[in-house]
């Protein structure tokens, strides 16, 4: 595997993450990947973009689209101000249904069409703190729907560099409410459990138990949308796979900085 990192901080989010940034001339970042979709609107300058094995140049009014799990990195031959959108797994259901076997090209270079979408992009950026989450999801679906309607989709790539990691993470997604151990993964995928341990620590940046517990917390929050009373906290914690309430509360405070009852009030 090429050197890369799993950028898990984005995947722990429950809301759209929008920010403006200025990539300075000469900036370079290493290859990374995440389970979130990523969109970058180039406001000016130039950006050299690497997505899986593809390399291309982007300029003003181009959009970069990164399919989840695709490895990517950026270099800047010139200063490059841009707007960045991270769509976390919690908001990806509708998009996933439209991108089951195909995806958008990494470079979306119809500048005139992209400019027609800029009012949506600008609104999402300017009102990112005040816009209700439901409205924000609507804007995201409109934006992605217009892109999917306009651009010719391409087949999803099987990325050899992280194919095993993708299979493991997908398996955990499908079985998070069950017991998941290194022994179980090694039996399921046919690799030594110590290999899995090294794989997680090197590329995911944390051990298997931590990763699984954070995913369970995300599922807890999703499920709690319709069960917000404190009496359901214990029930939900067990539903998403925690076998100990003390572990659940300890993990929740560590990740979200407050207890689940106070979190759900907000």
C-alpha atoms as an extended CHARMM CRD file, in Angstrom:
* protein
*
       266  EXT
         1         1  UNK       CA              0.0000000000        0.0000000000        0.0000000000  PROA      1               0.0000000000
         2         2  UNK       CA              1.1870000000        3.5450000000       -0.7410000000  PROA      2               0.0000000000
         3         3  UNK       CA              1.6930000000        5.7570000000        2.3030000000  PROA      3               0.0000000000
         4         4  UNK       CA             -1.6180000000        7.3060000000        3.2230000000  PROA      4               0.0000000000
         5         5  UNK       CA             -3.7600000000        8.1520000000        6.2120000000  PROA      5               0.0000000000
         6         6  UNK       CA             -7.3800000000        7.5810000000        7.0660000000  PROA      6               0.0000000000
         7         7  UNK       CA             -8.9030000000       11.0060000000        7.7370000000  PROA      7               0.0000000000
         8         8  UNK       CA            -11.4800000000        9.7230000000       10.1940000000  PROA      8               0.0000000000
         9         9  UNK       CA            -12.2590000000       13.0720000000       11.8020000000  PROA      9               0.0000000000
        10        10  UNK       CA            -14.6990000000       13.8700000000        8.9790000000  PROA      10              0.0000000000
        11        11  UNK       CA            -16.4650000000       10.5400000000        9.2210000000  PROA      11              0.0000000000
        12        12  UNK       CA            -17.3290000000       11.2030000000       12.8660000000  PROA      12              0.0000000000
        13        13  UNK       CA            -19.3510000000       14.2760000000       11.9290000000  PROA      13              0.0000000000
        14        14  UNK       CA            -23.1450000000       14.2070000000       11.8870000000  PROA      14              0.0000000000
        15        15  UNK       CA            -23.6170000000       17.4060000000        9.8750000000  PROA      15              0.0000000000
        16        16  UNK       CA            -22.3380000000       18.9070000000        6.6400000000  PROA      16              0.0000000000
        17        17  UNK       CA            -18.8880000000       20.4590000000        7.0760000000  PROA      17              0.0000000000
        18        18  UNK       CA            -18.3170000000       23.5560000000        4.9210000000  PROA      18              0.0000000000
        19        19  UNK       CA            -15.3000000000       25.8450000000        5.0370000000  PROA      19              0.0000000000
        20        20  UNK       CA            -13.2970000000       28.2400000000        2.9050000000  PROA      20              0.0000000000
        21        21  UNK       CA             -9.5430000000       27.8170000000        2.6870000000  PROA      21              0.0000000000
        22        22  UNK       CA             -6.5590000000       29.2350000000        0.8590000000  PROA      22              0.0000000000
        23        23  UNK       CA             -4.0820000000       26.6230000000       -0.3260000000  PROA      23              0.0000000000
        24        24  UNK       CA             -0.8270000000       28.5410000000       -0.6250000000  PROA      24              0.0000000000
        25        25  UNK       CA              1.6130000000       28.1230000000       -3.5000000000  PROA      25              0.0000000000
        26        26  UNK       CA              3.8180000000       25.0880000000       -2.9010000000  PROA      26              0.0000000000
        27        27  UNK       CA              1.4070000000       23.4350000000       -0.4780000000  PROA      27              0.0000000000
        28        28  UNK       CA              1.4270000000       19.6510000000       -0.5910000000  PROA      28              0.0000000000
        29        29  UNK       CA             -0.5120000000       17.0770000000        1.4160000000  PROA      29              0.0000000000
        30        30  UNK       CA             -0.1090000000       13.3200000000        1.6110000000  PROA      30              0.0000000000
        31        31  UNK       CA             -2.5650000000       10.7920000000        0.2340000000  PROA      31              0.0000000000
        32        32  UNK       CA             -5.5770000000       10.2650000000        2.4690000000  PROA      32              0.0000000000
        33        33  UNK       CA             -9.0610000000        8.8300000000        2.2760000000  PROA      33              0.0000000000
        34        34  UNK       CA            -12.3260000000        8.8770000000        4.2020000000  PROA      34              0.0000000000
        35        35  UNK       CA            -15.8560000000        7.5240000000        4.0820000000  PROA      35              0.0000000000
        36        36  UNK       CA            -17.2690000000       10.9800000000        3.3290000000  PROA      36              0.0000000000
        37        37  UNK       CA            -17.8990000000       12.5480000000       -0.0670000000  PROA      37              0.0000000000
        38        38  UNK       CA            -15.8080000000       15.6520000000       -0.7490000000  PROA      38              0.0000000000
        39        39  UNK       CA            -16.5040000000       18.5780000000       -3.0780000000  PROA      39              0.0000000000
        40        40  UNK       CA            -14.0940000000       21.4560000000       -3.7510000000  PROA      40              0.0000000000
        41        41  UNK       CA            -15.1420000000       24.5580000000       -5.6790000000  PROA      41              0.0000000000
        42        42  UNK       CA            -12.0800000000       26.3600000000       -7.0670000000  PROA      42              0.0000000000
        43        43  UNK       CA            -12.5130000000       30.1180000000       -6.6570000000  PROA      43              0.0000000000
        44        44  UNK       CA             -9.2050000000       31.1070000000       -8.2600000000  PROA      44              0.0000000000
        45        45  UNK       CA             -5.6680000000       29.9140000000       -8.9130000000  PROA      45              0.0000000000
        46        46  UNK       CA             -4.6130000000       26.3780000000       -9.7870000000  PROA      46              0.0000000000
        47        47  UNK       CA             -4.8050000000       23.0330000000       -8.0090000000  PROA      47              0.0000000000
        48        48  UNK       CA             -3.0390000000       19.8220000000       -8.9970000000  PROA      48              0.0000000000
        49        49  UNK       CA             -5.2840000000       16.9930000000       -7.9010000000  PROA      49              0.0000000000
        50        50  UNK       CA             -4.5080000000       13.2980000000       -7.4320000000  PROA      50              0.0000000000
        51        51  UNK       CA             -7.5010000000       10.9590000000       -7.1140000000  PROA      51              0.0000000000
        52        52  UNK       CA             -6.5880000000        7.2770000000       -7.0510000000  PROA      52              0.0000000000
        53        53  UNK       CA             -4.3060000000        6.9280000000      -10.0780000000  PROA      53              0.0000000000
        54        54  UNK       CA             -5.5810000000       10.0200000000      -11.9370000000  PROA      54              0.0000000000
        55        55  UNK       CA             -3.7410000000       13.3430000000      -11.9580000000  PROA      55              0.0000000000
        56        56  UNK       CA             -5.2890000000       16.5220000000      -13.3510000000  PROA      56              0.0000000000
        57        57  UNK       CA             -5.1000000000       20.3050000000      -13.1360000000  PROA      57              0.0000000000
        58        58  UNK       CA             -8.0290000000       22.3940000000      -11.9040000000  PROA      58              0.0000000000
        59        59  UNK       CA             -8.6110000000       26.1160000000      -12.2460000000  PROA      59              0.0000000000
        60        60  UNK       CA            -11.2240000000       28.7630000000      -11.4760000000  PROA      60              0.0000000000
        61        61  UNK       CA            -14.8300000000       27.4790000000      -11.4690000000  PROA      61              0.0000000000
        62        62  UNK       CA            -13.8010000000       23.8240000000      -11.6960000000  PROA      62              0.0000000000
        63        63  UNK       CA            -15.2180000000       21.4260000000       -9.1160000000  PROA      63              0.0000000000
        64        64  UNK       CA            -13.2670000000       18.4990000000       -7.6780000000  PROA      64              0.0000000000
        65        65  UNK       CA            -15.3850000000       15.5310000000       -6.6020000000  PROA      65              0.0000000000
        66        66  UNK       CA            -13.9040000000       12.7930000000       -4.4250000000  PROA      66              0.0000000000
        67        67  UNK       CA            -15.8790000000        9.5690000000       -4.1330000000  PROA      67              0.0000000000
        68        68  UNK       CA            -15.8020000000        8.1030000000       -0.6350000000  PROA      68              0.0000000000
        69        69  UNK       CA            -12.9140000000        5.6990000000       -0.0210000000  PROA      69              0.0000000000
        70        70  UNK       CA            -10.9460000000        7.1530000000       -2.9730000000  PROA      70              0.0000000000
        71        71  UNK       CA             -7.3890000000        8.1360000000       -2.0900000000  PROA      71              0.0000000000
        72        72  UNK       CA             -6.5630000000       11.7480000000       -2.9160000000  PROA      72              0.0000000000
        73        73  UNK       CA             -4.0990000000       14.5420000000       -2.3380000000  PROA      73              0.0000000000
        74        74  UNK       CA             -3.4940000000       18.0880000000       -3.5720000000  PROA      74              0.0000000000
        75        75  UNK       CA             -0.5960000000       20.2950000000       -4.6630000000  PROA      75              0.0000000000
        76        76  UNK       CA             -0.7200000000       24.0070000000       -5.4230000000  PROA      76              0.0000000000
        77        77  UNK       CA              1.3970000000       25.5200000000       -8.2200000000  PROA      77              0.0000000000
        78        78  UNK       CA             -0.3400000000       28.8480000000       -7.4070000000  PROA      78              0.0000000000
        79        79  UNK       CA             -2.3270000000       30.2280000000       -4.4920000000  PROA      79              0.0000000000
        80        80  UNK       CA             -5.7520000000       28.5840000000       -4.6730000000  PROA      80              0.0000000000
        81        81  UNK       CA             -8.7230000000       29.8900000000       -2.6520000000  PROA      81              0.0000000000
        82        82  UNK       CA            -11.5630000000       27.3910000000       -2.5440000000  PROA      82              0.0000000000
        83        83  UNK       CA            -14.7620000000       26.2850000000       -0.8400000000  PROA      83              0.0000000000
        84        84  UNK       CA            -14.6950000000       22.7560000000        0.5740000000  PROA      84              0.0000000000
        85        85  UNK       CA            -17.7080000000       20.5690000000        1.3450000000  PROA      85              0.0000000000
        86        86  UNK       CA            -17.4380000000       17.3460000000        3.3600000000  PROA      86              0.0000000000
        87        87  UNK       CA            -20.6060000000       15.2270000000        3.2440000000  PROA      87              0.0000000000
        88        88  UNK       CA            -20.3040000000       12.6850000000        6.0960000000  PROA      88              0.0000000000
        89        89  UNK       CA            -21.7630000000        9.1590000000        6.0340000000  PROA      89              0.0000000000
        90        90  UNK       CA            -24.7240000000       10.2820000000        8.1450000000  PROA      90              0.0000000000
        91        91  UNK       CA            -25.9500000000       12.4020000000        5.1960000000  PROA      91              0.0000000000
        92        92  UNK       CA            -25.0310000000       10.0580000000        2.3370000000  PROA      92              0.0000000000
        93        93  UNK       CA            -28.0870000000        7.7820000000        2.0760000000  PROA      93              0.0000000000
        94        94  UNK       CA            -29.8140000000        9.5770000000       -0.8050000000  PROA      94              0.0000000000
        95        95  UNK       CA            -26.5440000000       10.1260000000       -2.6700000000  PROA      95              0.0000000000
        96        96  UNK       CA            -25.5460000000        6.4770000000       -2.2770000000  PROA      96              0.0000000000
        97        97  UNK       CA            -28.8010000000        5.3960000000       -3.9220000000  PROA      97              0.0000000000
        98        98  UNK       CA            -27.8560000000        7.4060000000       -7.0250000000  PROA      98              0.0000000000
        99        99  UNK       CA            -24.2410000000        6.2250000000       -7.0550000000  PROA      99              0.0000000000
       100       100  UNK       CA            -24.5020000000        2.4760000000       -6.5450000000  PROA      100             0.0000000000
       101       101  UNK       CA            -22.2700000000        1.2480000000       -9.3900000000  PROA      101             0.0000000000
       102       102  UNK       CA            -21.1410000000        4.5590000000      -10.9310000000  PROA      102             0.0000000000
       103       103  UNK       CA            -19.8370000000        7.8490000000       -9.6750000000  PROA      103             0.0000000000
       104       104  UNK       CA            -19.1420000000       11.3930000000      -10.8070000000  PROA      104             0.0000000000
       105       105  UNK       CA            -15.8270000000       12.1270000000      -12.5450000000  PROA      105             0.0000000000
       106       106  UNK       CA            -13.2130000000       13.5420000000      -10.2080000000  PROA      106             0.0000000000
       107       107  UNK       CA            -12.8350000000       16.6770000000      -12.3510000000  PROA      107             0.0000000000
       108       108  UNK       CA            -16.0720000000       18.5140000000      -13.0990000000  PROA      108             0.0000000000
       109       109  UNK       CA            -14.9180000000       21.1060000000      -15.6060000000  PROA      109             0.0000000000
       110       110  UNK       CA            -18.0400000000       22.5820000000      -17.2200000000  PROA      110             0.0000000000
       111       111  UNK       CA            -17.3230000000       26.0130000000      -15.8240000000  PROA      111             0.0000000000
       112       112  UNK       CA            -20.5310000000       27.6440000000      -17.0560000000  PROA      112             0.0000000000
       113       113  UNK       CA            -22.6780000000       24.9290000000      -15.5070000000  PROA      113             0.0000000000
       114       114  UNK       CA            -20.6730000000       24.9970000000      -12.2750000000  PROA      114             0.0000000000
       115       115  UNK       CA            -21.1890000000       28.7580000000      -12.0410000000  PROA      115             0.0000000000
       116       116  UNK       CA            -24.9480000000       28.2050000000      -12.3220000000  PROA      116             0.0000000000
       117       117  UNK       CA            -24.7020000000       26.1560000000       -9.1120000000  PROA      117             0.0000000000
       118       118  UNK       CA            -22.6370000000       28.7500000000       -7.2780000000  PROA      118             0.0000000000
       119       119  UNK       CA            -25.6650000000       30.4170000000       -5.6020000000  PROA      119             0.0000000000
       120       120  UNK       CA            -26.4040000000       27.0920000000       -3.8530000000  PROA      120             0.0000000000
       121       121  UNK       CA            -22.7500000000       26.6690000000       -2.9200000000  PROA      121             0.0000000000
       122       122  UNK       CA            -22.4930000000       30.2470000000       -1.6620000000  PROA      122             0.0000000000
       123       123  UNK       CA            -25.6660000000       29.9240000000        0.4200000000  PROA      123             0.0000000000
       124       124  UNK       CA            -24.4610000000       26.6910000000        2.0260000000  PROA      124             0.0000000000
       125       125  UNK       CA            -21.1890000000       28.3760000000        2.9350000000  PROA      125             0.0000000000
       126       126  UNK       CA            -22.5860000000       31.6800000000        4.1890000000  PROA      126             0.0000000000
       127       127  UNK       CA            -25.4070000000       30.1140000000        6.2140000000  PROA      127             0.0000000000
       128       128  UNK       CA            -23.5260000000       27.0420000000        7.3910000000  PROA      128             0.0000000000
       129       129  UNK       CA            -23.9300000000       27.9570000000       11.0590000000  PROA      129             0.0000000000
       130       130  UNK       CA            -27.5340000000       29.1840000000       10.9980000000  PROA      130             0.0000000000
       131       131  UNK       CA            -29.2360000000       26.9800000000        8.4050000000  PROA      131             0.0000000000
       132       132  UNK       CA            -31.4190000000       24.2100000000        9.9050000000  PROA      132             0.0000000000
       133       133  UNK       CA            -29.9910000000       20.7600000000        9.2810000000  PROA      133             0.0000000000
       134       134  UNK       CA            -33.0500000000       19.6220000000        7.3140000000  PROA      134             0.0000000000
       135       135  UNK       CA            -32.7760000000       22.6100000000        4.9660000000  PROA      135             0.0000000000
       136       136  UNK       CA            -29.0320000000       22.0200000000        4.6310000000  PROA      136             0.0000000000
       137       137  UNK       CA            -29.6640000000       18.4030000000        3.6160000000  PROA      137             0.0000000000
       138       138  UNK       CA            -32.1190000000       19.6430000000        1.0010000000  PROA      138             0.0000000000
       139       139  UNK       CA            -29.5430000000       22.0080000000       -0.4890000000  PROA      139             0.0000000000
       140       140  UNK       CA            -26.9290000000       19.2180000000       -0.5480000000  PROA      140             0.0000000000
       141       141  UNK       CA            -29.3250000000       16.8420000000       -2.3270000000  PROA      141             0.0000000000
       142       142  UNK       CA            -30.2050000000       19.5130000000       -4.8960000000  PROA      142             0.0000000000
       143       143  UNK       CA            -26.5220000000       20.2730000000       -5.4930000000  PROA      143             0.0000000000
       144       144  UNK       CA            -25.5280000000       16.6320000000       -5.8550000000  PROA      144             0.0000000000
       145       145  UNK       CA            -28.6560000000       15.8310000000       -7.8800000000  PROA      145             0.0000000000
       146       146  UNK       CA            -27.8700000000       18.5770000000      -10.3970000000  PROA      146             0.0000000000
       147       147  UNK       CA            -24.2640000000       17.3690000000      -10.7430000000  PROA      147             0.0000000000
       148       148  UNK       CA            -25.3420000000       13.7490000000      -11.2110000000  PROA      148             0.0000000000
       149       149  UNK       CA            -27.9590000000       14.8100000000      -13.7800000000  PROA      149             0.0000000000
       150       150  UNK       CA            -25.5340000000       16.9670000000      -15.7780000000  PROA      150             0.0000000000
       151       151  UNK       CA            -22.2700000000       15.0240000000      -15.8200000000  PROA      151             0.0000000000
       152       152  UNK       CA            -21.6750000000       11.6350000000      -17.4170000000  PROA      152             0.0000000000
       153       153  UNK       CA            -21.1550000000        9.1040000000      -14.6560000000  PROA      153             0.0000000000
       154       154  UNK       CA            -18.1550000000        6.7670000000      -14.7120000000  PROA      154             0.0000000000
       155       155  UNK       CA            -17.7570000000        3.2530000000      -13.2550000000  PROA      155             0.0000000000
       156       156  UNK       CA            -16.6550000000        2.9910000000       -9.6510000000  PROA      156             0.0000000000
       157       157  UNK       CA            -13.0040000000        2.0440000000       -9.3690000000  PROA      157             0.0000000000
       158       158  UNK       CA            -11.7770000000       -0.9000000000       -7.3600000000  PROA      158             0.0000000000
       159       159  UNK       CA             -8.8720000000        0.7670000000       -5.6160000000  PROA      159             0.0000000000
       160       160  UNK       CA             -6.2300000000       -1.8650000000       -5.0920000000  PROA      160             0.0000000000
       161       161  UNK       CA             -4.3510000000        0.2470000000       -2.5460000000  PROA      161             0.0000000000
       162       162  UNK       CA             -7.1520000000        0.2780000000        0.0010000000  PROA      162             0.0000000000
       163       163  UNK       CA             -9.3900000000       -2.4890000000       -1.2880000000  PROA      163             0.0000000000
       164       164  UNK       CA             -8.8670000000       -4.6190000000        1.8100000000  PROA      164             0.0000000000
       165       165  UNK       CA             -9.4830000000       -1.6620000000        4.1210000000  PROA      165             0.0000000000
       166       166  UNK       CA            -12.6940000000       -0.8470000000        2.2540000000  PROA      166             0.0000000000
       167       167  UNK       CA            -13.8890000000       -4.4290000000        2.6000000000  PROA      167             0.0000000000
       168       168  UNK       CA            -13.1260000000       -4.3930000000        6.3250000000  PROA      168             0.0000000000
       169       169  UNK       CA            -14.8270000000       -1.0410000000        6.9270000000  PROA      169             0.0000000000
       170       170  UNK       CA            -17.8700000000       -2.1040000000        4.9050000000  PROA      170             0.0000000000
       171       171  UNK       CA            -18.0650000000       -5.3160000000        6.9270000000  PROA      171             0.0000000000
       172       172  UNK       CA            -17.9590000000       -3.3120000000       10.1620000000  PROA      172             0.0000000000
       173       173  UNK       CA            -20.6630000000       -0.9860000000        8.8090000000  PROA      173             0.0000000000
       174       174  UNK       CA            -22.9100000000       -3.9790000000        8.1670000000  PROA      174             0.0000000000
       175       175  UNK       CA            -22.2050000000       -5.7340000000       11.4840000000  PROA      175             0.0000000000
       176       176  UNK       CA            -21.5040000000       -2.9490000000       14.0090000000  PROA      176             0.0000000000
       177       177  UNK       CA            -24.2890000000       -4.1070000000       16.3510000000  PROA      177             0.0000000000
       178       178  UNK       CA            -22.6350000000       -7.5370000000       16.6950000000  PROA      178             0.0000000000
       179       179  UNK       CA            -19.4280000000       -8.5370000000       18.4220000000  PROA      179             0.0000000000
       180       180  UNK       CA            -16.4340000000       -7.5820000000       16.2640000000  PROA      180             0.0000000000
       181       181  UNK       CA            -12.9500000000       -8.7510000000       17.2160000000  PROA      181             0.0000000000
       182       182  UNK       CA             -9.5800000000       -9.2170000000       15.5360000000  PROA      182             0.0000000000
       183       183  UNK       CA            -10.1150000000      -12.9790000000       15.7280000000  PROA      183             0.0000000000
       184       184  UNK       CA            -13.4540000000      -12.6620000000       13.9210000000  PROA      184             0.0000000000
       185       185  UNK       CA            -12.0150000000      -10.4230000000       11.1870000000  PROA      185             0.0000000000
       186       186  UNK       CA             -9.0390000000      -12.6930000000       10.6240000000  PROA      186             0.0000000000
       187       187  UNK       CA            -11.3770000000      -15.6700000000       10.2390000000  PROA      187             0.0000000000
       188       188  UNK       CA            -13.7290000000      -13.7530000000        7.9270000000  PROA      188             0.0000000000
       189       189  UNK       CA            -11.0450000000      -12.3340000000        5.6230000000  PROA      189             0.0000000000
       190       190  UNK       CA             -8.3940000000      -15.0220000000        5.9080000000  PROA      190             0.0000000000
       191       191  UNK       CA             -5.5730000000      -12.8820000000        7.3170000000  PROA      191             0.0000000000
       192       192  UNK       CA             -3.5500000000      -13.1130000000       10.4920000000  PROA      192             0.0000000000
       193       193  UNK       CA             -5.1100000000      -11.0880000000       13.3390000000  PROA      193             0.0000000000
       194       194  UNK       CA             -1.7970000000       -9.3630000000       14.0270000000  PROA      194             0.0000000000
       195       195  UNK       CA             -1.8070000000       -8.1610000000       10.4310000000  PROA      195             0.0000000000
       196       196  UNK       CA             -5.2360000000       -6.5930000000       10.9990000000  PROA      196             0.0000000000
       197       197  UNK       CA             -3.9800000000       -4.9340000000       14.1610000000  PROA      197             0.0000000000
       198       198  UNK       CA             -1.0240000000       -3.3780000000       12.3170000000  PROA      198             0.0000000000
       199       199  UNK       CA             -3.2800000000       -2.4120000000        9.4030000000  PROA      199             0.0000000000
       200       200  UNK       CA             -5.6770000000       -0.5210000000       11.6420000000  PROA      200             0.0000000000
       201       201  UNK       CA             -3.0260000000        1.2140000000       13.6840000000  PROA      201             0.0000000000
       202       202  UNK       CA             -1.0680000000        2.3190000000       10.6100000000  PROA      202             0.0000000000
       203       203  UNK       CA             -3.8190000000        3.4170000000        8.2310000000  PROA      203             0.0000000000
       204       204  UNK       CA             -6.8700000000        4.0230000000       10.4010000000  PROA      204             0.0000000000
       205       205  UNK       CA             -4.8440000000        5.6960000000       13.1320000000  PROA      205             0.0000000000
       206       206  UNK       CA             -6.5640000000        3.9160000000       16.0190000000  PROA      206             0.0000000000
       207       207  UNK       CA             -7.1980000000        0.3780000000       17.1610000000  PROA      207             0.0000000000
       208       208  UNK       CA            -10.1500000000       -1.7240000000       16.0660000000  PROA      208             0.0000000000
       209       209  UNK       CA            -12.1250000000       -1.3510000000       19.3070000000  PROA      209             0.0000000000
       210       210  UNK       CA            -11.9410000000        2.4520000000       19.2250000000  PROA      210             0.0000000000
       211       211  UNK       CA            -13.0150000000        2.5910000000       15.5900000000  PROA      211             0.0000000000
       212       212  UNK       CA            -15.9820000000        0.2550000000       16.1350000000  PROA      212             0.0000000000
       213       213  UNK       CA            -17.1130000000        2.1320000000       19.2390000000  PROA      213             0.0000000000
       214       214  UNK       CA            -17.0500000000        5.4950000000       17.4550000000  PROA      214             0.0000000000
       215       215  UNK       CA            -19.1410000000        4.0130000000       14.6400000000  PROA      215             0.0000000000
       216       216  UNK       CA            -21.6110000000        2.6990000000       17.2320000000  PROA      216             0.0000000000
       217       217  UNK       CA            -21.8620000000        6.1850000000       18.7260000000  PROA      217             0.0000000000
       218       218  UNK       CA            -22.7340000000        7.5710000000       15.2890000000  PROA      218             0.0000000000
       219       219  UNK       CA            -25.4370000000        4.9300000000       14.9090000000  PROA      219             0.0000000000
       220       220  UNK       CA            -26.7060000000        5.7330000000       18.4100000000  PROA      220             0.0000000000
       221       221  UNK       CA            -27.1600000000        9.3810000000       17.4190000000  PROA      221             0.0000000000
       222       222  UNK       CA            -28.9200000000        8.4200000000       14.1740000000  PROA      222             0.0000000000
       223       223  UNK       CA            -31.3150000000        6.0820000000       15.9760000000  PROA      223             0.0000000000
       224       224  UNK       CA            -31.9690000000        8.5970000000       18.7350000000  PROA      224             0.0000000000
       225       225  UNK       CA            -33.6650000000       11.0160000000       16.3250000000  PROA      225             0.0000000000
       226       226  UNK       CA            -36.9470000000        9.2650000000       17.0030000000  PROA      226             0.0000000000
       227       227  UNK       CA            -36.1580000000        8.2450000000       20.5960000000  PROA      227             0.0000000000
       228       228  UNK       CA            -34.9680000000       11.2940000000       22.4730000000  PROA      228             0.0000000000
       229       229  UNK       CA            -36.0910000000       10.5120000000       26.0200000000  PROA      229             0.0000000000
       230       230  UNK       CA            -33.4720000000        9.5850000000       28.5850000000  PROA      230             0.0000000000
       231       231  UNK       CA            -35.2410000000        6.2960000000       29.2870000000  PROA      231             0.0000000000
       232       232  UNK       CA            -34.2210000000        5.0890000000       25.8280000000  PROA      232             0.0000000000
       233       233  UNK       CA            -30.4870000000        5.7480000000       26.1980000000  PROA      233             0.0000000000
       234       234  UNK       CA            -29.7310000000        2.3730000000       27.7490000000  PROA      234             0.0000000000
       235       235  UNK       CA            -31.8760000000        0.5400000000       25.2200000000  PROA      235             0.0000000000
       236       236  UNK       CA            -30.2580000000        2.3260000000       22.2760000000  PROA      236             0.0000000000
       237       237  UNK       CA            -26.7330000000        1.7800000000       23.5940000000  PROA      237             0.0000000000
       238       238  UNK       CA            -27.2850000000       -1.9760000000       23.6140000000  PROA      238             0.0000000000
       239       239  UNK       CA            -29.0780000000       -1.8880000000       20.2430000000  PROA      239             0.0000000000
       240       240  UNK       CA            -26.0260000000       -0.4210000000       18.4970000000  PROA      240             0.0000000000
       241       241  UNK       CA            -23.6620000000       -3.0170000000       19.9330000000  PROA      241             0.0000000000
       242       242  UNK       CA            -22.3040000000       -1.7920000000       23.2660000000  PROA      242             0.0000000000
       243       243  UNK       CA            -22.1570000000       -4.5950000000       25.8150000000  PROA      243             0.0000000000
       244       244  UNK       CA            -21.3590000000       -2.2820000000       28.7290000000  PROA      244             0.0000000000
       245       245  UNK       CA            -22.9790000000        1.0080000000       29.7450000000  PROA      245             0.0000000000
       246       246  UNK       CA            -19.7710000000        2.1720000000       31.3730000000  PROA      246             0.0000000000
       247       247  UNK       CA            -17.9370000000        1.7110000000       28.0570000000  PROA      247             0.0000000000
       248       248  UNK       CA            -20.7340000000        3.5380000000       26.2280000000  PROA      248             0.0000000000
       249       249  UNK       CA            -20.7020000000        6.5660000000       28.5510000000  PROA      249             0.0000000000
       250       250  UNK       CA            -16.9060000000        6.7300000000       28.6310000000  PROA      250             0.0000000000
       251       251  UNK       CA            -16.6790000000        6.6450000000       24.8140000000  PROA      251             0.0000000000
       252       252  UNK       CA            -19.4670000000        9.1990000000       24.3980000000  PROA      252             0.0000000000
       253       253  UNK       CA            -17.8430000000       11.7480000000       26.6940000000  PROA      253             0.0000000000
       254       254  UNK       CA            -14.4700000000       11.2140000000       25.0420000000  PROA      254             0.0000000000
       255       255  UNK       CA            -15.8000000000       11.7910000000       21.5090000000  PROA      255             0.0000000000
       256       256  UNK       CA            -18.5280000000       14.4180000000       22.0550000000  PROA      256             0.0000000000
       257       257  UNK       CA            -17.3900000000       16.0860000000       25.2740000000  PROA      257             0.0000000000
       258       258  UNK       CA            -20.6800000000       15.6760000000       27.1430000000  PROA      258             0.0000000000
       259       259  UNK       CA            -23.0200000000       12.9710000000       28.3400000000  PROA      259             0.0000000000
       260       260  UNK       CA            -25.5990000000       11.5860000000       25.8660000000  PROA      260             0.0000000000
       261       261  UNK       CA            -28.6040000000       13.0800000000       27.6730000000  PROA      261             0.0000000000
       262       262  UNK       CA            -27.2380000000       16.6220000000       27.3530000000  PROA      262             0.0000000000
       263       263  UNK       CA            -26.1570000000       15.9580000000       23.7640000000  PROA      263             0.0000000000
       264       264  UNK       CA            -29.6130000000       14.7760000000       22.7090000000  PROA      264             0.0000000000
       265       265  UNK       CA            -31.2330000000       17.8860000000       24.1900000000  PROA      265             0.0000000000
       266       266  UNK       CA            -29.4270000000       19.8690000000       21.4980000000  PROA      266             0.0000000000
